[in-house]
mmCIF file of C-alpha atoms and ligand atoms in Angstrom:
data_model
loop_
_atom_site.group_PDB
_atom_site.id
_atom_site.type_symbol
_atom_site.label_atom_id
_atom_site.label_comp_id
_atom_site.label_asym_id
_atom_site.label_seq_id
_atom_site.Cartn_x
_atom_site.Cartn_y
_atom_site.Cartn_z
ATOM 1 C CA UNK A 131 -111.869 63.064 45.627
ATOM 2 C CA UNK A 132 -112.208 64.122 41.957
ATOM 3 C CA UNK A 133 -111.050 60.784 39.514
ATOM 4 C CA UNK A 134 -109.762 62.218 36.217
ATOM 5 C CA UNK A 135 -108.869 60.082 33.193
ATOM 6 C CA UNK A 136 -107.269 60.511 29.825
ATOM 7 C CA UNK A 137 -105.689 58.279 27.255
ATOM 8 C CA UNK A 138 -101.875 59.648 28.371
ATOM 9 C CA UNK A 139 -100.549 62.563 29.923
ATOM 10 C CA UNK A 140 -102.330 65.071 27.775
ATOM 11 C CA UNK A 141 -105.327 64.572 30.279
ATOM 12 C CA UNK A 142 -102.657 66.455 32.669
ATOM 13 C CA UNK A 143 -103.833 69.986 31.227
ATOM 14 C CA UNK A 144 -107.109 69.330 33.006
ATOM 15 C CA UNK A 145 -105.513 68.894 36.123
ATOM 16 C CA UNK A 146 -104.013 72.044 35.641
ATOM 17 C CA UNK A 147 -107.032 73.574 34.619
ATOM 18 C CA UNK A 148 -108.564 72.284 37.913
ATOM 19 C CA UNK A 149 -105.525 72.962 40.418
ATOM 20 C CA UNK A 150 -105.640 76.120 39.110
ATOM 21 C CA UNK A 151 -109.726 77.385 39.607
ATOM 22 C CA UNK A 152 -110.217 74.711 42.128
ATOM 23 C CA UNK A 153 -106.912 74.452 44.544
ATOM 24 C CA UNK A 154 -109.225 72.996 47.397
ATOM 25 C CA UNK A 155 -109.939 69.383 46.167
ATOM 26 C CA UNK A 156 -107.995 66.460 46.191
ATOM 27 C CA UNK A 157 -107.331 64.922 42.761
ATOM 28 C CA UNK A 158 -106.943 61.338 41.686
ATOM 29 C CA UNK A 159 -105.308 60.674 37.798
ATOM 30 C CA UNK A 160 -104.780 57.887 35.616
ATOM 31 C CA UNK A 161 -103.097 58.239 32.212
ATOM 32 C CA UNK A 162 -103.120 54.861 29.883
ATOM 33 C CA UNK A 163 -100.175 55.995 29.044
ATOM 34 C CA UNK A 164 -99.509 52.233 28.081
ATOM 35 C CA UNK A 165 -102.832 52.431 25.320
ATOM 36 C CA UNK A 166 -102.280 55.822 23.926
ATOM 37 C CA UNK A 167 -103.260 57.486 22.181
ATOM 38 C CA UNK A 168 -106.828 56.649 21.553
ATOM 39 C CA UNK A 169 -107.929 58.801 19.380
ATOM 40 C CA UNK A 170 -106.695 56.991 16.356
ATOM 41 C CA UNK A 171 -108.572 53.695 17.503
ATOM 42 C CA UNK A 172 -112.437 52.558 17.156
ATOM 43 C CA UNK A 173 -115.333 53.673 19.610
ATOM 44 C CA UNK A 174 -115.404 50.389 20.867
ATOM 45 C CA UNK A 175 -111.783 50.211 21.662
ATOM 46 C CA UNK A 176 -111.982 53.614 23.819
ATOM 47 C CA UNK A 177 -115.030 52.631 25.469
ATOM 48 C CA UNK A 178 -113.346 49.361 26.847
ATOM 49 C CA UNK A 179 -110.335 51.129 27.836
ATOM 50 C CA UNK A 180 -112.413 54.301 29.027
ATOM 51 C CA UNK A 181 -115.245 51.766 31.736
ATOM 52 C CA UNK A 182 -111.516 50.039 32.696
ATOM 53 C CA UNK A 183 -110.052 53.354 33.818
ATOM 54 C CA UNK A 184 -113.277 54.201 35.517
ATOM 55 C CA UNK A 185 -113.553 51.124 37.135
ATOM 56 C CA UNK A 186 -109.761 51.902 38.763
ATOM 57 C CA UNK A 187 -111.064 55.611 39.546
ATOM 58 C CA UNK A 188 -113.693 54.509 41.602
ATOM 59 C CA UNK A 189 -112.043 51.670 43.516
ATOM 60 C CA UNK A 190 -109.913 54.208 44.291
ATOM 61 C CA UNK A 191 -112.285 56.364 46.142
ATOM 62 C CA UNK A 192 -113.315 58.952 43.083
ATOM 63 C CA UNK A 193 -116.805 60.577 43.911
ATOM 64 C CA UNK A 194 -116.539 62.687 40.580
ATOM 65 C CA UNK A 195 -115.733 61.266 37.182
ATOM 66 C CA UNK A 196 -114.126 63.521 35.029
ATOM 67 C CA UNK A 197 -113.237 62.413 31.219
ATOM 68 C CA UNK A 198 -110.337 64.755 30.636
ATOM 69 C CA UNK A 199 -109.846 63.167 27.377
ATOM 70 C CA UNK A 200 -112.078 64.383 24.425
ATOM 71 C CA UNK A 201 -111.759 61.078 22.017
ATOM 72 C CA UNK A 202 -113.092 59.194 24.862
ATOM 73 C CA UNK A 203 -115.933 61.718 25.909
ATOM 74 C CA UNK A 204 -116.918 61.603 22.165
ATOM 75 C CA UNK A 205 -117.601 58.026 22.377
ATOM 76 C CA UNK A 206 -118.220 57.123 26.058
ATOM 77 C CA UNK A 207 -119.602 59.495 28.348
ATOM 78 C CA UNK A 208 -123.229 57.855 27.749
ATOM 79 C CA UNK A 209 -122.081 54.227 28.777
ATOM 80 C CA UNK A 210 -119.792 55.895 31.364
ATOM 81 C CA UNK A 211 -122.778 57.529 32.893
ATOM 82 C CA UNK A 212 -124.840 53.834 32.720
ATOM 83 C CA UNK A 213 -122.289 51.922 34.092
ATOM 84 C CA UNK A 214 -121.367 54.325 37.480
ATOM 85 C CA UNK A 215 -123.299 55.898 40.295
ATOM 86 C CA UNK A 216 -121.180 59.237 40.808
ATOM 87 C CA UNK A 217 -121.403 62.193 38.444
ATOM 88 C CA UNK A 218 -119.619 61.894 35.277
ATOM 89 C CA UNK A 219 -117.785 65.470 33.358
ATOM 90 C CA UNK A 220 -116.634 65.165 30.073
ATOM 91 C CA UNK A 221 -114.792 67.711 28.003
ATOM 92 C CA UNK A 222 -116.773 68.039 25.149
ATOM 93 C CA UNK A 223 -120.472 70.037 26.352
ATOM 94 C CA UNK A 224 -118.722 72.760 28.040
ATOM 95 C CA UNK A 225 -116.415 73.654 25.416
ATOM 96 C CA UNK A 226 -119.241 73.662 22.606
ATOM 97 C CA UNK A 227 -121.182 75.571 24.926
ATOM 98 C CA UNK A 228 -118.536 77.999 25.547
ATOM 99 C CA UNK A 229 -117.690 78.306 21.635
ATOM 100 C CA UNK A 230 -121.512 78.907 20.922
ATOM 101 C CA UNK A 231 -121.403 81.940 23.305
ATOM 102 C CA UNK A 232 -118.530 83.602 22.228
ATOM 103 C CA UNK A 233 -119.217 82.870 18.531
ATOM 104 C CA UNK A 234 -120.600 86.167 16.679
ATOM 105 C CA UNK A 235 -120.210 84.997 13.507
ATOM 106 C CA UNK A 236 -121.904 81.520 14.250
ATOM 107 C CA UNK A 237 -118.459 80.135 12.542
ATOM 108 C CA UNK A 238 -116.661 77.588 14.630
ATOM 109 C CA UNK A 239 -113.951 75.591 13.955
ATOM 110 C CA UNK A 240 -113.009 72.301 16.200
ATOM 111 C CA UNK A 241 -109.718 70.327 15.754
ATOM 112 C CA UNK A 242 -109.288 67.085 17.078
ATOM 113 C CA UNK A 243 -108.540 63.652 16.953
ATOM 114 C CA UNK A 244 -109.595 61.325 13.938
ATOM 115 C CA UNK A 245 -111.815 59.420 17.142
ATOM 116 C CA UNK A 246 -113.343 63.368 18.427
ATOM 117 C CA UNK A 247 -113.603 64.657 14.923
ATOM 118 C CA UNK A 248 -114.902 61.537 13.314
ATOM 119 C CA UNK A 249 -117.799 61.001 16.167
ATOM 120 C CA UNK A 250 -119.475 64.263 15.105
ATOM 121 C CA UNK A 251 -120.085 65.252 18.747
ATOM 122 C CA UNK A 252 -119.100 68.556 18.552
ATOM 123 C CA UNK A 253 -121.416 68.993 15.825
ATOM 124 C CA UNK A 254 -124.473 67.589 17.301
ATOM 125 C CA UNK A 255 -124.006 69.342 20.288
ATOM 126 C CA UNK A 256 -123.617 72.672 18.919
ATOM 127 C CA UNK A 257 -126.157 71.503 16.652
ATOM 128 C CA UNK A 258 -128.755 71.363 19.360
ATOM 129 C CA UNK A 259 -127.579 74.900 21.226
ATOM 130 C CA UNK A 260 -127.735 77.085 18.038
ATOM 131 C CA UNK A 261 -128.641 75.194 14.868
ATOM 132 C CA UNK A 262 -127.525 78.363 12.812
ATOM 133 C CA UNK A 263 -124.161 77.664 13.404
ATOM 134 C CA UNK A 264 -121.521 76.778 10.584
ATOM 135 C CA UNK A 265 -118.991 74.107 12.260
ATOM 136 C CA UNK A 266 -115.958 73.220 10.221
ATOM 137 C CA UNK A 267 -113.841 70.703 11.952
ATOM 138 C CA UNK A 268 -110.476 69.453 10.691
ATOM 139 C CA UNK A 269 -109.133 66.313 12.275
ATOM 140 C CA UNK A 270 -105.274 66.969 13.160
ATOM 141 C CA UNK A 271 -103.522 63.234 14.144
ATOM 142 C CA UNK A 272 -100.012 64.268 13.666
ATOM 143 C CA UNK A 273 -100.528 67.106 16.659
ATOM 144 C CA UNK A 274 -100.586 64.531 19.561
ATOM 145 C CA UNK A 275 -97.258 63.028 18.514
ATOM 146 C CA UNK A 276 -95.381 66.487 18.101
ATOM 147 C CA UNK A 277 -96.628 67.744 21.791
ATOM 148 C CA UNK A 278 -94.886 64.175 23.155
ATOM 149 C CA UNK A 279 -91.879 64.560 21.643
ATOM 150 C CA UNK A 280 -92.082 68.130 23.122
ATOM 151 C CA UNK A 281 -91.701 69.956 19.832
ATOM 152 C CA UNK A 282 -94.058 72.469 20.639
ATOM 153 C CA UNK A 283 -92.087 75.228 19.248
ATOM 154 C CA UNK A 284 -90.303 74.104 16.699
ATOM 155 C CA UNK A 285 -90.487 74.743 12.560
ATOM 156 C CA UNK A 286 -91.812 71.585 11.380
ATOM 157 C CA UNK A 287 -94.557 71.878 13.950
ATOM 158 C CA UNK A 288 -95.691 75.506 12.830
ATOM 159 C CA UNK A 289 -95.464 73.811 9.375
ATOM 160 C CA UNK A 290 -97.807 71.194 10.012
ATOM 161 C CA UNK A 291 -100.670 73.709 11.949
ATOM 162 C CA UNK A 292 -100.505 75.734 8.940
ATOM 163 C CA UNK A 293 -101.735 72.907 6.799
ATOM 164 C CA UNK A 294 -103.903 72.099 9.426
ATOM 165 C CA UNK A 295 -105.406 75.351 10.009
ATOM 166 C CA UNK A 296 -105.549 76.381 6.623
ATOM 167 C CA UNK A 297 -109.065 75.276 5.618
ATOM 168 C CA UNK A 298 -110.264 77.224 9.008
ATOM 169 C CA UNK A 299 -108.372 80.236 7.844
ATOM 170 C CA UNK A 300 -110.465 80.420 4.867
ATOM 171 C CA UNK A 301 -114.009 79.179 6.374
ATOM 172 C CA UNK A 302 -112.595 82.667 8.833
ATOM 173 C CA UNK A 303 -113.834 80.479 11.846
ATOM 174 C CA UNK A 304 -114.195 83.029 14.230
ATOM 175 C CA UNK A 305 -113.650 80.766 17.982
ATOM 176 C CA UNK A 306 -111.672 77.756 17.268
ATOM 177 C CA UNK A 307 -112.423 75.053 20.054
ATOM 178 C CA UNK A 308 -109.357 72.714 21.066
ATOM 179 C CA UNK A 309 -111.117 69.523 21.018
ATOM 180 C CA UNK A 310 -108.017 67.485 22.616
ATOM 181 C CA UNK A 311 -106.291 67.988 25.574
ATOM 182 C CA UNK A 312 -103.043 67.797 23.803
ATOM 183 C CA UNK A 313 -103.832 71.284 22.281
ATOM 184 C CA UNK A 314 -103.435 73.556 25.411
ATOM 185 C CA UNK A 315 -100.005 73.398 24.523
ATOM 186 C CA UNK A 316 -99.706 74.267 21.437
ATOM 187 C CA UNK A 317 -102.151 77.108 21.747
ATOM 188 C CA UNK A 318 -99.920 80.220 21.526
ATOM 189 C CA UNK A 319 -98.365 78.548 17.633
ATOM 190 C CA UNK A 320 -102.323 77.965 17.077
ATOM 191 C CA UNK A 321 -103.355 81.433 18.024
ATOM 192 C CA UNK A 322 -100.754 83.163 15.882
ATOM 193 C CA UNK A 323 -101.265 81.328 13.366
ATOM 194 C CA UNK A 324 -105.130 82.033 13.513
ATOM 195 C CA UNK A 325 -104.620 85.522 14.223
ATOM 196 C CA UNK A 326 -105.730 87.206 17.391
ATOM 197 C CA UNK A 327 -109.260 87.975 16.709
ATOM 198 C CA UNK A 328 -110.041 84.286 16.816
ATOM 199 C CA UNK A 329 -111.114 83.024 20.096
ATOM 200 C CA UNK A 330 -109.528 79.891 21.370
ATOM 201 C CA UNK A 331 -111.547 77.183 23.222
ATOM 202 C CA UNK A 332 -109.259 75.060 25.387
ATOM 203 C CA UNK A 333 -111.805 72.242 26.918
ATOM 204 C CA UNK A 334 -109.897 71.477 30.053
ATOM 205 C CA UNK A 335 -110.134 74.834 31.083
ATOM 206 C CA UNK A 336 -114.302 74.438 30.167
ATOM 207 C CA UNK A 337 -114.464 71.444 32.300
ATOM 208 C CA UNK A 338 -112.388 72.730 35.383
ATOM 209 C CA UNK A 339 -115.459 75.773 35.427
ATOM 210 C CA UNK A 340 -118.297 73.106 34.925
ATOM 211 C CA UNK A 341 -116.779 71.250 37.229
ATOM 212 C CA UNK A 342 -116.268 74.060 39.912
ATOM 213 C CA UNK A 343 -120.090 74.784 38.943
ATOM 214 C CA UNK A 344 -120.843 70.897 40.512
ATOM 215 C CA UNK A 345 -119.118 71.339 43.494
ATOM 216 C CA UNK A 346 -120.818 74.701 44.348
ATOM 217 C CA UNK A 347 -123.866 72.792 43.946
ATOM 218 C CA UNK A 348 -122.551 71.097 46.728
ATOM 219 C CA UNK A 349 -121.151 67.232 47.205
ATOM 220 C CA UNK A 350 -120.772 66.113 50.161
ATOM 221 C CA UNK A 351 -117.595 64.084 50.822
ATOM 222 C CA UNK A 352 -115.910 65.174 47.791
ATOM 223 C CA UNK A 353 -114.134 68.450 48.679
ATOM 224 C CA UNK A 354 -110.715 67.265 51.033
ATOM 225 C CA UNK A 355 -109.704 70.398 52.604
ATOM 226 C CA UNK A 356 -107.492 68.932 54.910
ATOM 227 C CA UNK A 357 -104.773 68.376 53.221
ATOM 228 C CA UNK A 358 -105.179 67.835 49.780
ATOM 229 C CA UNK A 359 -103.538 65.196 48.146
ATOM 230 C CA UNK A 360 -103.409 64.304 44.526
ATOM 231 C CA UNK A 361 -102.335 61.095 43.291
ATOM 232 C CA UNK A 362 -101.084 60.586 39.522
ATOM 233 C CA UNK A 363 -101.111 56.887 38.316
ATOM 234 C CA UNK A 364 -99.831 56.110 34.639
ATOM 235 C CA UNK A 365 -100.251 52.294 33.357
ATOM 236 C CA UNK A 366 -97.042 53.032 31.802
ATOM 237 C CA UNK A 367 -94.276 55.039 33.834
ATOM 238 C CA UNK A 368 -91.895 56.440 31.175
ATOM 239 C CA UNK A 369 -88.767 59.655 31.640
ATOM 240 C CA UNK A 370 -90.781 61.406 28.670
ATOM 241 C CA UNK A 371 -94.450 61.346 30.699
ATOM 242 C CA UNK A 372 -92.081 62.740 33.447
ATOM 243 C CA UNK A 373 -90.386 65.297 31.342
ATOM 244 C CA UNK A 374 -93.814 66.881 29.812
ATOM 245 C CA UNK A 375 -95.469 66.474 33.600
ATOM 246 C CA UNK A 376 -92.650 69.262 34.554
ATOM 247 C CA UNK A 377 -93.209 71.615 31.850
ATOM 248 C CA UNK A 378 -96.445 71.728 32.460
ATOM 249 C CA UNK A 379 -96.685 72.075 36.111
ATOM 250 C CA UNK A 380 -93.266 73.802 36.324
ATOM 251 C CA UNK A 381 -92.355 70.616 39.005
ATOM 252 C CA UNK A 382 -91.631 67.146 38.558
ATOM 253 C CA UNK A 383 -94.793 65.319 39.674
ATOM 254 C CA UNK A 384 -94.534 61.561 41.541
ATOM 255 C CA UNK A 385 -96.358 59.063 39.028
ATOM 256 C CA UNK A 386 -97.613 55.867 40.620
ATOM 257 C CA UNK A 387 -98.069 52.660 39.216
ATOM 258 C CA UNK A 388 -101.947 51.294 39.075
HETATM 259 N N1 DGL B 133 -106.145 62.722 25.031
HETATM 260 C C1 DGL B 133 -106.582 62.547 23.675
HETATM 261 C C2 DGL B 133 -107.743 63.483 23.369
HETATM 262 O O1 DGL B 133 -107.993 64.438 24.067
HETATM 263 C C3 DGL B 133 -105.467 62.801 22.693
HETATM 264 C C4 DGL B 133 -104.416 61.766 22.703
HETATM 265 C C5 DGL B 133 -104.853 60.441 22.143
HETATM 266 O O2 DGL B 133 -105.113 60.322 20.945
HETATM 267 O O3 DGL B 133 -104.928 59.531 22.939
HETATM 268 O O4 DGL B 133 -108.418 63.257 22.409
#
């Protein structure tokens, strides 16, 4: 059983990532959909609510952490990985890996929360794969609010990722990683607006392949073959987590209550 968390439903694009690469494993969620979002709150704030959410994960039977929420890897994924036996995934490695890779230019561009963009991660990561790389990162706080209320294609919302991606327009960022899982769903307005050529990072897709990666490394007893079950819990059950749950999986999904 594979424990996922993320500050609210957003973390729900990793799932998808993961149903979709890895359909044989059972998955456990739990959205704090009653704390989000974190990414405008302090390190210290998403690291209590981030060991909490673990804490539930594991009770719950989760041999595999997965932080499917990149403000909370930024800050957490070192305490998360003191604090718990099992093997702990966070969003943020694979996708700077990935963007390093694809890179030619060594321009990258990362947009994020004020907590992602603010911890430097991405920076220091990429940092240590391929110091000659230029990383211009532009934190983005009105995004997360836009994808809830579902306005993922409207006008105001292609206004506001203009302004946004303005500066990485002109830096001409050549792979653009999206450093929260909100983004996957704005990523077609992103990449037009960024122009084909630019190569798009989405992290929960980075994560589902590192995570695949694990399993083929083999772990016993956390593969479920027979059937496989996934569980969604949300600290707060509300019609809108329900409504964006269905877009994105093209179902309605059951949410459970912690
Ligand atoms: N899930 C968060 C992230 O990936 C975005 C939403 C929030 O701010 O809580 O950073």
């Amino acid at each position: 059983m594979i424990g996922i968390f993320d500050s609210g439903i957003g973390g729900l694009t990793v799932v998808r990532a993961i149903e979709n690469l890895i359909p044989d494993v059972s998955l456990l969620y739990f959205g704090d959909t009653a704390k989000t979002p974190y990414g405008t709150k302090s390190a210290d704030i998403i690291t209590e609510y981030s060991l909490r959410n673990c804490e539930f994960l594991v009770s719950k039977g989760a041999k595999i952490l997965v932080v499917g929420c990149n403000s909370a890897s930024s800050v957490a994924t070192e305490i998360i990985r003191q604090e718990f036996k099992v093997p702990v995934l966070e969003v943020i490695g694979p996708a700077a890996k990935r963007a390093v890779s694809l890179s030619k230019s060594g321009r990258i561009g990362i947009i994020g929360t004020r907590a992602t963009v603010g911890s430097g991660v991405y920076e220091q990561q990429i940092g240590m794969m391929n110091p000659s790389c230029r990383i211009f990162s532009v934190p983005c706080p009105l995004l997360v609010p836009l994808v809830e209320e579902t306005w993922t294609a409207k006008r105001e919302t292609k206004m506001i990722l203009r302004r946004y991606l303005h500066p990485l327009r002109q830096q001409q960022v050549d792979t653009l990683i999206l450093g929260c899982t909100h983004y996957p769903l704005l990523k077609e307005l992103i990449q037009a607006r960024m122009g084909r050529k630019v190569a798009l990072i989405d992290s929960s897709v980075e994560v589902a392949l590192s995570l695949r990666q694990l399993l083929s490394r083999s772990h016993p007893g956390t593969h479920c073959y027979q059937p496989v079950q996934h569980a969604f819990y949300l600290s707060d059950i509300t019609k809108n987590a329900q409504k964006i749950a269905t877009r994105l999986f093209g179902r309605p999904l059951e949410f459970l209550s912690p």
